[in-house]
């Protein structure tokens, strides 16, 4: 019996198959009903009782080895046959798949929105093709304000009282929110905006904004300052300081521009902050009573603040990429720089 087992091992070792049919024939020869391994299993019945343990183990091992060998041949011969049929070499190394990553503008927009979400703000979106009423009129723009001219705004249709245009800011979404939501309102409006500007390193005809609006009873300028300070510290680091400079927007009174302390030179002055130690990040102010009134909110009962920032501007400060055009050209070499930053 011992010899018979060794003989089967030798045969298995020398076994070669070219086709799947050869493999199946071999399987029958070894493991089929009349196969050599099966025959040995039957002989096992007549083995002397004191040898049963030893041979039982040996036979089990043989059966396992035979099964494994047949499976291995089946895999190899099968792959070779498929390859012959398709004419491809399946053993060639594969092409690495190029993984996409989030666009830097999307990364920063999400970061800004997430910070305000944490503060309890909802997110609202609105149409990119808007009407004059929601972009200008309801926001207290005087009839001949320069922003309403062709050289600043892309018009889709003109010649009637409420022309269609590409929104120049997402403040229009704030108007839509005031029209339909119940008070108090706490909302951020991320989105794409359009301005009729010559494209350069510092200006583009398309960019992204996140604007915010908070309206409730007794909202004061101190609340605005605190909200912006908390945002700046979440965004640029816990030691960030802010300062506000008086400014003008038709829809806020008083209005301010917000600067953050330069996180590159820590206020000492470098070429990013042009030696001033401060970087401008957004406009803001207390919502003008005319704006509240236009959307049916009583300015004697409610007050609020609004702010708006450019996403590309924040991205430029975050990564010191000082040419806006990079964000729109979709050069893969540029986009790949941000691949690891997106691995969340
Ligand atoms: N809408 C302004 C802009 O596009 C930004 C802003 C929003 C300023 C809200 C003040 C308050 O520049």
Coordinates of C-alpha atoms and ligand atoms in Angstrom, one line a residue:
X1 CA 0.0 0.0 0.0
X2 CA 2.8 2.3 0.9
X3 CA 4.3 1.8 -2.5
X4 CA 1.0 2.3 -4.2
X5 CA 0.6 5.7 -2.5
X6 CA 4.1 6.8 -3.5
X7 CA 3.4 5.8 -7.1
X8 CA 0.3 8.0 -7.1
X9 CA 2.4 10.9 -5.8
X10 CA 4.9 10.4 -8.6
X11 CA 2.2 10.4 -11.2
X12 CA 0.7 13.5 -9.7
X13 CA 4.0 15.2 -9.8
X14 CA 4.6 14.4 -13.5
X15 CA 1.0 15.3 -14.5
X16 CA 0.8 17.8 -17.3
X17 CA -2.3 19.1 -19.0
X18 CA -2.7 21.3 -22.1
X19 CA -6.5 21.7 -22.2
X20 CA -9.3 21.8 -19.7
X21 CA -10.4 18.5 -21.1
X22 CA -7.0 17.0 -20.1
X23 CA -7.5 18.3 -16.6
X24 CA -11.0 16.7 -16.4
X25 CA -9.6 13.4 -17.7
X26 CA -6.9 13.5 -15.1
X27 CA -9.4 14.2 -12.4
X28 CA -11.4 11.1 -13.4
X29 CA -8.1 9.1 -13.5
X30 CA -7.2 10.0 -9.9
X31 CA -10.4 11.0 -8.1
X32 CA -13.2 9.5 -10.2
X33 CA -15.2 6.5 -9.1
X34 CA -12.7 4.2 -10.6
X35 CA -9.7 6.5 -10.1
X36 CA -6.5 5.4 -8.5
X37 CA -6.9 7.4 -5.3
X38 CA -10.5 6.2 -4.9
X39 CA -9.2 2.6 -5.4
X40 CA -6.7 3.0 -2.6
X41 CA -9.4 4.4 -0.3
X42 CA -11.3 1.2 -0.9
X43 CA -8.3 -1.0 -0.2
X44 CA -8.0 0.8 3.1
X45 CA -10.9 -1.3 4.4
X46 CA -8.7 -4.4 4.3
X47 CA -5.7 -2.8 6.1
X48 CA -4.7 -4.4 9.4
X49 CA -6.3 -2.6 12.3
X50 CA -3.0 -1.6 13.9
X51 CA -2.0 0.2 10.6
X52 CA -5.3 1.9 10.0
X53 CA -4.3 5.1 11.8
X54 CA -1.1 5.5 9.9
X55 CA -2.6 4.8 6.4
X56 CA -5.8 6.6 7.1
X57 CA -3.7 9.8 7.6
X58 CA -1.6 9.1 4.6
X59 CA -4.5 8.5 2.3
X60 CA -6.3 11.7 3.4
X61 CA -3.1 13.6 2.6
X62 CA -2.9 12.0 -0.8
X63 CA -6.5 12.9 -1.6
X64 CA -6.0 16.5 -0.5
X65 CA -2.8 16.7 -2.6
X66 CA -4.5 15.2 -5.7
X67 CA -7.5 17.6 -5.4
X68 CA -5.1 20.6 -5.0
X69 CA -3.1 19.6 -8.0
X70 CA -6.2 19.3 -10.2
X71 CA -7.5 22.7 -9.0
X72 CA -4.2 24.3 -9.7
X73 CA -4.0 22.8 -13.2
X74 CA -7.6 23.9 -13.9
X75 CA -6.7 27.5 -12.9
X76 CA -3.6 27.7 -15.0
X77 CA -4.9 25.9 -18.1
X78 CA -8.2 27.8 -17.8
X79 CA -6.4 31.2 -17.8
X80 CA -4.1 30.2 -20.7
X81 CA -7.2 29.1 -22.7
X82 CA -9.0 32.4 -22.1
X83 CA -5.9 34.3 -23.0
X84 CA -5.5 32.3 -26.3
X85 CA -9.1 33.0 -27.1
X86 CA -8.8 36.8 -26.5
X87 CA -5.3 37.1 -27.8
X88 CA -4.3 39.0 -24.7
X89 CA -1.4 38.3 -22.3
X90 CA -3.1 38.2 -18.9
X91 CA 0.2 37.9 -17.1
X92 CA 1.2 41.5 -18.2
X93 CA 1.2 44.0 -15.4
X94 CA -2.1 46.1 -15.4
X95 CA -2.4 49.8 -16.1
X96 CA -2.6 51.8 -12.8
X97 CA -6.0 53.5 -12.6
X98 CA -5.8 57.2 -12.2
X99 CA -7.6 58.3 -9.0
X100 CA -9.5 61.6 -9.0
X101 CA -9.5 64.0 -6.1
X102 CA -11.6 66.8 -5.0
X103 CA -11.0 70.2 -6.6
X104 CA -9.3 72.7 -4.2
X105 CA -12.2 75.1 -4.5
X106 CA -14.6 72.3 -3.4
X107 CA -12.4 71.5 -0.5
X108 CA -12.3 75.0 0.8
X109 CA -16.0 75.7 0.2
X110 CA -16.8 72.5 2.1
X111 CA -14.5 73.6 5.0
X112 CA -16.2 77.0 5.2
X113 CA -19.7 75.5 5.1
X114 CA -18.8 72.9 7.7
X115 CA -17.5 75.6 10.1
X116 CA -20.8 77.5 9.9
X117 CA -22.8 74.3 10.1
X118 CA -21.1 73.7 13.4
X119 CA -22.3 77.2 14.5
X120 CA -25.9 76.1 13.7
X121 CA -26.3 77.6 10.2
X122 CA -28.4 75.9 7.5
X123 CA -27.2 75.8 3.9
X124 CA -29.3 77.3 1.1
X125 CA -28.8 77.4 -2.7
X126 CA -30.5 79.3 -5.4
X127 CA -30.5 79.8 -9.2
X128 CA -27.4 81.1 -11.0
X129 CA -29.5 82.8 -13.6
X130 CA -31.4 85.3 -11.5
X131 CA -33.5 88.4 -12.0
X132 CA -32.6 92.0 -11.3
X133 CA -35.0 92.0 -8.4
X134 CA -33.2 89.4 -6.3
X135 CA -29.7 90.4 -7.2
X136 CA -30.1 94.2 -7.0
X137 CA -33.5 95.7 -6.3
X138 CA -34.4 93.8 -3.1
X139 CA -30.8 94.5 -1.8
X140 CA -31.2 98.3 -1.9
X141 CA -29.1 98.9 -5.0
X142 CA -30.0 102.4 -6.3
X143 CA -31.3 102.3 -9.9
X144 CA -28.1 103.6 -11.5
X145 CA -25.6 101.8 -9.3
X146 CA -22.5 100.8 -11.4
X147 CA -23.0 97.1 -10.6
X148 CA -26.1 97.2 -12.7
X149 CA -24.3 98.2 -15.8
X150 CA -23.4 95.9 -18.7
X151 CA -19.7 96.2 -18.0
X152 CA -20.1 94.6 -14.5
X153 CA -22.9 92.2 -15.0
X154 CA -23.7 89.5 -17.6
X155 CA -27.2 90.0 -18.8
X156 CA -29.2 87.1 -20.2
X157 CA -32.2 89.3 -21.3
X158 CA -32.7 93.0 -21.1
X159 CA -35.3 95.4 -22.3
X160 CA -37.9 94.8 -19.5
X161 CA -38.3 95.9 -16.0
X162 CA -36.9 92.8 -14.3
X163 CA -34.1 91.6 -16.7
X164 CA -32.5 88.1 -16.3
X165 CA -28.8 88.1 -15.5
X166 CA -26.1 85.8 -14.1
X167 CA -26.0 86.5 -10.4
X168 CA -23.0 88.7 -9.3
X169 CA -23.2 87.5 -5.7
X170 CA -25.1 84.8 -3.7
X171 CA -26.8 87.5 -1.7
X172 CA -29.7 86.8 -4.0
X173 CA -30.1 83.5 -2.2
X174 CA -30.4 85.3 1.1
X175 CA -33.2 87.4 -0.4
X176 CA -35.0 84.2 -1.5
X177 CA -34.4 82.7 2.0
X178 CA -35.9 85.8 3.7
X179 CA -38.9 85.6 1.4
X180 CA -39.8 82.0 2.2
X181 CA -38.3 81.0 5.6
X182 CA -39.7 81.6 9.1
X183 CA -37.6 83.8 11.4
X184 CA -35.1 83.5 13.0
X185 CA -32.9 82.8 9.9
X186 CA -29.4 81.5 10.1
X187 CA -28.1 80.4 6.8
X188 CA -25.0 80.2 4.5
X189 CA -25.2 80.3 0.7
X190 CA -22.4 78.8 -1.2
X191 CA -22.4 79.1 -5.0
X192 CA -20.9 80.2 -8.3
X193 CA -21.1 83.9 -9.2
X194 CA -20.3 85.8 -12.4
X195 CA -18.9 89.2 -13.1
X196 CA -17.9 90.8 -16.3
X197 CA -14.2 91.2 -15.6
X198 CA -11.1 90.8 -17.7
X199 CA -9.4 87.5 -16.6
X200 CA -6.1 88.1 -14.8
X201 CA -4.2 86.6 -11.9
X202 CA -6.4 88.6 -9.5
X203 CA -9.8 88.6 -11.2
X204 CA -12.0 86.1 -13.1
X205 CA -15.4 86.2 -14.6
X206 CA -16.5 83.2 -12.6
X207 CA -15.7 82.6 -9.0
X208 CA -17.3 81.1 -5.9
X209 CA -18.7 82.7 -2.8
X210 CA -20.0 81.7 0.6
X211 CA -22.3 84.4 2.0
X212 CA -24.1 84.2 5.3
X213 CA -27.2 85.8 6.9
X214 CA -28.4 85.8 10.5
X215 CA -31.7 87.5 11.4
X216 CA -33.3 87.4 14.8
X217 CA -34.4 89.8 17.6
X218 CA -31.6 91.9 19.1
X219 CA -28.8 90.8 16.7
X220 CA -26.0 93.4 17.1
X221 CA -22.7 94.3 15.5
X222 CA -21.0 92.6 18.5
X223 CA -22.6 89.3 17.4
X224 CA -21.3 89.8 13.9
X225 CA -17.8 90.4 15.2
X226 CA -17.9 87.3 17.4
X227 CA -19.2 85.1 14.6
X228 CA -16.5 86.3 12.2
X229 CA -13.8 85.9 14.9
X230 CA -14.8 82.4 15.6
X231 CA -14.9 81.5 11.9
X232 CA -11.5 83.0 11.3
X233 CA -10.0 81.0 14.2
X234 CA -11.5 77.8 13.0
X235 CA -10.3 78.5 9.5
X236 CA -6.9 80.0 10.0
X237 CA -5.8 78.8 13.5
X238 CA -6.6 79.5 17.1
X239 CA -4.2 82.5 17.4
X240 CA -5.8 84.4 14.5
X241 CA -6.9 88.0 15.1
X242 CA -9.4 90.0 13.0
X243 CA -9.8 93.7 12.4
X244 CA -12.6 95.5 10.7
X245 CA -12.4 98.5 8.4
X246 CA -15.4 100.7 7.6
X247 CA -16.7 100.0 4.1
X248 CA -19.8 100.4 2.0
X249 CA -22.4 98.0 0.5
X250 CA -25.9 99.0 -0.5
X251 CA -27.5 96.2 1.5
X252 CA -25.7 96.7 4.9
X253 CA -25.4 99.6 7.2
X254 CA -22.9 99.9 8.8
X255 CA -20.6 97.9 6.5
X256 CA -17.1 96.6 7.0
X257 CA -14.2 94.7 5.3
X258 CA -12.7 92.0 7.5
X259 CA -8.9 91.4 7.6
X260 CA -7.3 88.4 9.4
X261 CA -3.8 88.5 10.9
X262 CA -1.4 87.1 8.3
X263 CA -0.8 83.4 9.3
X264 CA 2.4 83.2 7.3
X265 CA 4.5 85.9 9.0
X266 CA 2.3 86.0 12.2
X267 CA 1.8 89.8 11.6
X268 CA 5.4 90.7 11.1
X269 CA 4.9 91.5 7.4
X270 CA 5.7 89.4 4.4
X271 CA 5.1 89.4 0.7
X272 CA 1.8 87.6 1.0
X273 CA 0.3 90.3 3.2
X274 CA 2.4 92.9 1.4
X275 CA 4.2 93.9 4.5
X276 CA 1.0 94.9 6.4
X277 CA 0.5 91.8 8.6
X278 CA -3.1 91.6 7.5
X279 CA -5.1 89.8 4.8
X280 CA -8.5 90.9 3.6
X281 CA -11.0 88.0 3.6
X282 CA -14.6 89.3 3.4
X283 CA -17.2 92.0 3.4
X284 CA -19.9 92.2 6.1
X285 CA -22.3 94.4 7.9
X286 CA -25.7 94.9 9.6
X287 CA -28.6 94.2 7.2
X288 CA -30.0 97.5 6.0
X289 CA -33.6 98.1 7.2
X290 CA -34.6 98.7 3.6
X291 CA -33.5 95.1 2.7
X292 CA -35.5 93.6 5.6
X293 CA -38.5 95.7 4.7
X294 CA -38.3 94.6 1.0
X295 CA -38.6 90.9 2.1
X296 CA -41.5 91.7 4.5
X297 CA -39.5 91.7 7.8
X298 CA -40.2 94.4 10.3
X299 CA -36.8 96.2 11.0
X300 CA -38.3 97.6 14.3
X301 CA -38.6 94.1 15.6
X302 CA -35.8 92.2 13.9
X303 CA -32.2 92.9 13.0
X304 CA -29.4 90.9 11.4
X305 CA -26.0 90.7 10.0
X306 CA -24.7 89.4 6.7
X307 CA -21.2 88.5 5.4
X308 CA -19.8 87.3 2.1
X309 CA -16.4 85.9 1.1
X310 CA -14.7 84.6 -2.1
X311 CA -13.8 80.9 -1.9
X312 CA -10.9 81.2 -4.3
X313 CA -9.6 84.1 -2.1
X314 CA -9.6 81.9 1.0
X315 CA -8.0 79.1 -1.0
X316 CA -5.2 81.5 -2.2
X317 CA -4.5 82.4 1.4
X318 CA -4.6 78.8 2.6
X319 CA -2.2 77.4 -0.1
X320 CA -0.5 80.6 -1.2
X321 CA -1.4 80.0 -4.8
X322 CA -1.5 83.5 -6.0
X323 CA -2.9 83.2 -9.5
X324 CA -6.7 82.8 -9.7
X325 CA -6.5 81.2 -13.2
X326 CA -5.0 78.0 -11.8
X327 CA -8.4 77.2 -10.1
X328 CA -10.2 77.2 -13.5
X329 CA -7.7 75.6 -15.9
X330 CA -8.0 72.1 -14.5
X331 CA -4.4 71.3 -15.2
X332 CA -4.0 67.8 -13.7
X333 CA -0.5 68.7 -12.4
X334 CA -2.1 71.5 -10.3
X335 CA -5.1 69.4 -9.2
X336 CA -2.9 66.5 -8.1
X337 CA -1.2 68.8 -5.6
X338 CA -4.4 68.7 -3.6
X339 CA -5.0 64.9 -3.8
X340 CA -3.7 64.2 -0.3
X341 CA -5.6 67.1 1.2
X342 CA -8.8 65.4 0.2
X343 CA -8.2 62.0 1.7
X344 CA -10.8 62.3 4.4
Ligands
LIG1 N1 -22.3 90.6 -1.6 C1 -21.0 91.2 -1.3 C2 -20.1 90.9 -2.5 O1 -20.4 90.1 -3.3 C3 -20.4 90.6 -0.1 C4 -21.1 90.9 1.2 C5 -22.1 90.1 1.6 C6 -20.8 92.1 1.9 C7 -22.8 90.4 2.7 C8 -21.5 92.4 3.0 C9 -22.5 91.6 3.4 O2 -19.0 91.5 -2.6

